Tab-separated table of C-alpha atoms in Angstrom:
chain	number	residue	atom	x	y	z
E	1	MET	CA	0.009	0.002	0.002
E	2	PHE	CA	1.307	3.519	-0.958
E	3	HIS	CA	0.384	6.263	1.585
E	4	ASP	CA	1.040	9.593	0.071
E	5	ASP	CA	2.412	11.446	3.096
E	6	GLN	CA	4.520	8.865	4.606
E	7	HIS	CA	6.052	7.501	1.477
E	8	GLY	CA	6.545	10.973	0.184
E	9	THR	CA	8.450	11.796	3.344
E	10	ALA	CA	10.537	8.671	3.000
E	11	ILE	CA	11.385	9.399	-0.701
E	12	VAL	CA	12.573	13.018	0.083
E	13	THR	CA	14.416	11.923	3.237
E	14	VAL	CA	16.359	9.343	1.256
E	15	ALA	CA	16.981	12.013	-1.429
E	16	GLY	CA	18.488	14.284	1.183
E	17	LEU	CA	20.560	11.511	2.662
E	18	GLU	CA	21.875	10.563	-0.759
E	19	ASN	CA	23.350	13.966	-1.116
E	20	ALA	CA	24.414	14.276	2.549
E	21	LEU	CA	26.507	11.155	2.054
E	22	LYS	CA	28.327	12.639	-0.893
E	23	ILE	CA	29.313	15.598	1.375
E	24	VAL	CA	30.740	13.436	4.113
E	25	GLY	CA	32.083	10.651	1.863
E	26	LYS	CA	30.339	7.705	3.391
E	27	GLY	CA	28.418	4.892	1.818
E	28	TYR	CA	25.086	3.163	2.772
E	29	GLY	CA	26.782	-0.069	3.620
E	30	ASP	CA	29.104	1.625	6.098
E	31	LEU	CA	26.469	3.464	8.065
E	32	ARG	CA	24.884	3.049	11.449
E	33	VAL	CA	21.523	4.753	11.228
E	34	VAL	CA	19.241	5.574	14.168
E	35	VAL	CA	15.600	6.255	13.314
E	36	ALA	CA	13.406	7.839	16.064
E	37	GLY	CA	9.808	7.048	15.404
E	38	VAL	CA	8.699	3.571	14.157
E	39	GLY	CA	5.292	4.581	12.788
E	40	ALA	CA	4.285	4.623	9.304
E	41	ALA	CA	6.849	7.229	8.163
E	42	GLY	CA	9.654	5.724	10.129
E	43	VAL	CA	8.930	2.205	8.735
E	44	ALA	CA	8.610	3.562	5.210
E	45	VAL	CA	12.125	5.375	5.375
E	46	SER	CA	13.718	2.366	6.983
E	47	LYS	CA	12.481	0.033	4.264
E	48	MET	CA	13.892	2.364	1.606
E	49	LEU	CA	17.267	2.463	3.386
E	50	LEU	CA	17.496	-1.265	3.752
E	51	ASN	CA	16.684	-1.603	-0.011
E	52	ALA	CA	19.438	0.992	-0.660
E	53	GLY	CA	22.032	-1.035	1.206
E	54	VAL	CA	22.028	0.091	4.899
E	55	LYS	CA	22.899	-2.907	6.979
E	56	ASN	CA	22.894	-1.394	10.421
E	57	LEU	CA	19.705	0.477	11.291
E	58	ILE	CA	18.131	0.865	14.716
E	59	GLY	CA	14.623	2.104	15.392
E	60	VAL	CA	13.608	3.777	18.556
E	61	ASP	CA	10.132	4.243	19.870
E	62	ARG	CA	8.978	5.627	23.203
E	63	HIS	CA	10.011	2.487	24.968
E	64	GLY	CA	13.591	2.496	23.600
E	65	ALA	CA	15.256	0.576	20.795
E	66	VAL	CA	13.157	-1.943	18.853
E	67	HIS	CA	14.670	-5.424	18.976
E	68	THR	CA	13.503	-9.060	18.785
E	69	GLY	CA	13.650	-9.461	22.515
E	70	ARG	CA	10.950	-7.046	23.258
E	71	GLU	CA	7.419	-8.635	24.090
E	72	ASP	CA	5.411	-5.385	23.586
E	73	LEU	CA	5.704	-5.186	19.678
E	74	ASN	CA	2.746	-5.046	17.306
E	75	SER	CA	2.925	-6.906	13.918
E	76	SER	CA	4.505	-3.861	12.085
E	77	LYS	CA	7.133	-3.404	14.821
E	78	ARG	CA	7.733	-7.121	15.038
E	79	TRP	CA	8.641	-7.093	11.286
E	80	PHE	CA	10.818	-4.039	11.985
E	81	ALA	CA	12.636	-5.861	14.765
E	82	GLU	CA	13.240	-8.906	12.591
E	83	ASN	CA	14.778	-6.833	9.835
E	84	THR	CA	16.859	-4.274	11.628
E	85	ASN	CA	19.110	-3.756	14.710
E	86	PRO	CA	21.558	-6.682	13.910
E	87	GLU	CA	23.491	-6.058	17.127
E	88	LEU	CA	20.233	-6.334	19.220
E	89	LEU	CA	20.911	-2.967	20.931
E	90	ALA	CA	18.533	-2.026	23.779
E	91	GLY	CA	17.947	1.170	25.671
E	92	THR	CA	17.115	4.852	25.035
E	93	ILE	CA	18.206	7.123	22.082
E	94	THR	CA	21.102	8.278	24.193
E	95	GLU	CA	22.373	4.777	24.640
E	96	VAL	CA	21.988	3.649	20.971
E	97	ILE	CA	23.118	6.760	19.217
E	98	ALA	CA	26.730	6.701	20.483
E	99	GLY	CA	28.845	6.033	17.296
E	100	ALA	CA	25.972	6.378	14.796
E	101	ASP	CA	26.517	8.132	11.553
E	102	VAL	CA	22.985	9.263	10.927
E	103	PHE	CA	20.025	10.302	12.969
E	104	LEU	CA	16.638	10.432	11.321
E	105	GLY	CA	13.982	12.058	13.510
E	106	LEU	CA	10.264	11.304	12.683
E	107	ALA	CA	8.876	11.527	16.157
E	108	GLY	CA	8.581	14.560	18.371
E	109	PRO	CA	10.354	17.595	19.803
E	110	ASP	CA	13.414	17.687	21.975
E	111	LEU	CA	14.276	14.055	21.837
E	112	LEU	CA	17.959	14.518	21.167
E	113	THR	CA	20.509	16.559	23.211
E	114	VAL	CA	23.695	18.292	22.119
E	115	GLU	CA	25.679	15.506	24.060
E	116	ASP	CA	23.844	12.850	21.913
E	117	VAL	CA	25.055	14.407	18.714
E	118	GLN	CA	28.571	14.810	20.130
E	119	SER	CA	28.665	11.098	20.857
E	120	MET	CA	27.936	10.218	17.222
E	121	ALA	CA	30.575	9.173	14.693
E	122	SER	CA	32.622	11.763	12.819
E	123	ASP	CA	30.772	14.015	10.495
E	124	PRO	CA	27.295	13.169	11.851
E	125	ILE	CA	24.232	13.722	9.704
E	126	VAL	CA	21.118	14.860	11.691
E	127	PHE	CA	17.617	15.001	10.056
E	128	ALA	CA	15.410	16.404	12.763
E	129	MET	CA	12.092	16.313	10.977
E	130	ALA	CA	9.386	16.735	13.614
E	131	ASN	CA	7.047	19.735	12.971
E	132	PRO	CA	6.804	22.353	14.155
E	133	ASP	CA	9.434	21.569	16.835
E	134	PRO	CA	12.184	19.355	15.704
E	135	GLU	CA	14.009	16.611	17.766
E	136	ILE	CA	16.771	19.124	18.289
E	137	ARG	CA	17.077	22.813	17.311
E	138	PRO	CA	19.640	23.106	14.400
E	139	GLU	CA	21.386	26.094	15.835
E	140	LEU	CA	22.431	24.025	18.895
E	141	ILE	CA	24.476	21.573	16.657
E	142	LYS	CA	25.536	23.765	13.729
E	143	ASP	CA	29.084	23.461	14.817
E	144	ILE	CA	28.863	19.590	15.478
E	145	ALA	CA	26.760	18.009	12.660
E	146	ALA	CA	28.191	17.935	9.169
E	147	VAL	CA	24.740	18.139	7.611
E	148	ILE	CA	21.430	19.162	9.196
E	149	ALA	CA	17.863	18.943	7.777
E	150	THR	CA	14.459	19.589	9.265
E	151	GLY	CA	10.872	19.622	8.186
E	152	ARG	CA	10.667	23.341	8.387
E	153	SER	CA	10.689	26.006	5.570
E	154	ASP	CA	12.615	28.542	7.811
E	155	PHE	CA	15.839	26.399	8.023
E	156	PRO	CA	17.992	25.075	5.165
E	157	ASN	CA	17.325	21.628	3.781
E	158	GLN	CA	13.567	21.237	4.194
E	159	ILE	CA	12.500	17.630	3.831
E	160	ASN	CA	9.194	18.429	2.178
E	161	ASN	CA	7.204	15.549	0.807
E	162	VAL	CA	5.749	17.686	-1.927
E	163	LEU	CA	9.025	17.122	-3.797
E	164	ALA	CA	7.850	13.583	-4.547
E	165	PHE	CA	4.518	14.640	-6.091
E	166	PRO	CA	3.098	14.584	-8.714
E	167	GLY	CA	6.277	13.139	-10.217
E	168	ILE	CA	5.889	9.559	-8.773
E	169	PHE	CA	2.344	9.243	-9.826
E	170	ARG	CA	2.967	10.689	-13.273
E	171	GLY	CA	5.839	8.202	-13.807
E	172	ALA	CA	3.635	5.352	-12.596
E	173	LEU	CA	0.786	6.385	-14.907
E	174	ASP	CA	3.189	6.800	-17.946
E	175	ALA	CA	4.415	3.277	-17.243
E	176	LYS	CA	0.871	1.977	-16.684
E	177	ALA	CA	2.313	0.489	-13.450
E	178	THR	CA	0.119	-1.790	-11.404
E	179	LYS	CA	2.027	-0.931	-8.118
E	180	ILE	CA	4.653	1.304	-6.787
E	181	THR	CA	7.698	-0.755	-5.884
E	182	GLU	CA	10.534	0.021	-3.527
E	183	ASN	CA	12.883	0.398	-6.573
E	184	MET	CA	10.495	2.995	-8.016
E	185	LYS	CA	10.607	4.871	-4.740
E	186	LEU	CA	14.423	4.712	-4.619
E	187	ALA	CA	14.597	5.851	-8.220
E	188	ALA	CA	12.381	8.912	-7.266
E	189	ALA	CA	14.653	9.704	-4.312
E	190	ARG	CA	17.788	9.645	-6.529
E	191	ALA	CA	16.159	11.784	-9.253
E	192	ILE	CA	15.257	14.374	-6.601
E	193	ALA	CA	18.875	14.278	-5.333
E	194	ASP	CA	20.280	14.513	-8.790
E	195	VAL	CA	18.414	17.771	-9.475
E	196	VAL	CA	20.611	19.448	-6.891
E	197	GLY	CA	23.676	18.676	-9.105
E	198	GLU	CA	26.770	20.866	-8.857
E	199	ASP	CA	25.018	23.237	-6.495
E	200	LEU	CA	25.332	20.633	-3.705
E	201	HIS	CA	26.627	21.915	-0.341
E	202	GLN	CA	25.887	21.559	3.422
E	203	GLN	CA	23.055	24.109	3.212
E	204	PHE	CA	21.509	22.786	-0.018
E	205	ILE	CA	20.969	18.933	-0.243
E	206	VAL	CA	17.443	18.923	-1.692
E	207	PRO	CA	15.876	21.139	-4.223
E	208	THR	CA	13.228	23.674	-3.326
E	209	ALA	CA	9.525	22.851	-3.454
E	210	PHE	CA	9.207	25.224	-6.426
E	211	ASP	CA	11.997	23.887	-8.626
E	212	PRO	CA	10.266	23.069	-12.016
E	213	ARG	CA	12.800	20.410	-12.780
E	214	VAL	CA	11.823	17.983	-9.994
E	215	ALA	CA	8.578	16.530	-11.206
E	216	PRO	CA	9.680	15.719	-14.726
E	217	ALA	CA	12.895	14.246	-13.431
E	218	VAL	CA	11.016	12.080	-10.873
E	219	ALA	CA	8.370	10.987	-13.402
E	220	GLU	CA	10.973	9.795	-15.938
E	221	ALA	CA	12.978	7.958	-13.262
E	222	VAL	CA	9.881	6.240	-11.892
E	223	ARG	CA	8.749	5.258	-15.341
E	224	LEU	CA	12.018	3.561	-16.218
E	225	ALA	CA	12.129	1.739	-12.717
E	226	ALA	CA	8.559	0.456	-13.289
E	227	ILE	CA	9.596	-1.058	-16.625
E	228	GLU	CA	12.743	-2.464	-15.040
E	229	ASP	CA	10.708	-4.106	-12.289
E	230	GLY	CA	8.052	-5.500	-14.669
E	231	ALA	CA	5.411	-3.669	-12.762
E	232	CYS	CA	3.597	-2.490	-15.847
E	233	ARG	CA	0.318	-3.849	-17.470
């Protein structure tokens, strides 16, 4: 099932992360990623990242890290536990974020402290996307994090799900696709990232919502991915 908001957020998050990784010179397979919030958006982002090649991803909900030893998981979180957190880490965000390369916040305000970010790996990437109040204020970590993104338009690097639309649906329609696959979503993310091109820098990892190049680029990438996946009528 494709839910517009959550999957749109996931696509644009991965687009931003694609470009953030170019800045810090890291690859998906080398990352340790902590995702705060294991609801629909958090699960959608995590599935895309696993598909992209992330091997070490830890999700954290209000009860701490999600792992297979917990008895309080619903079916969605049980799937999540079985497919993430290979080291079976337990505990709070503060306990699991030490040494992490990437923090993705899809939860609520003020979950992260300056000390948490200081404990991350070198050149940490922090996407604090809770709206209107992020998991940590960008100005508190501007001298610590290599790349920062939020869900807000008054800071650089807004992760705005509107960037995914209408391109992903245009591409699916053009291909006469019967479903939207993980590969199609990843193709959309990479198309959004590519629009930034040579203008890439720490304060500009995703295009603006008004960039006219985005929708056509996404549509064409999604169309080709649908054909590659055999997802067409």
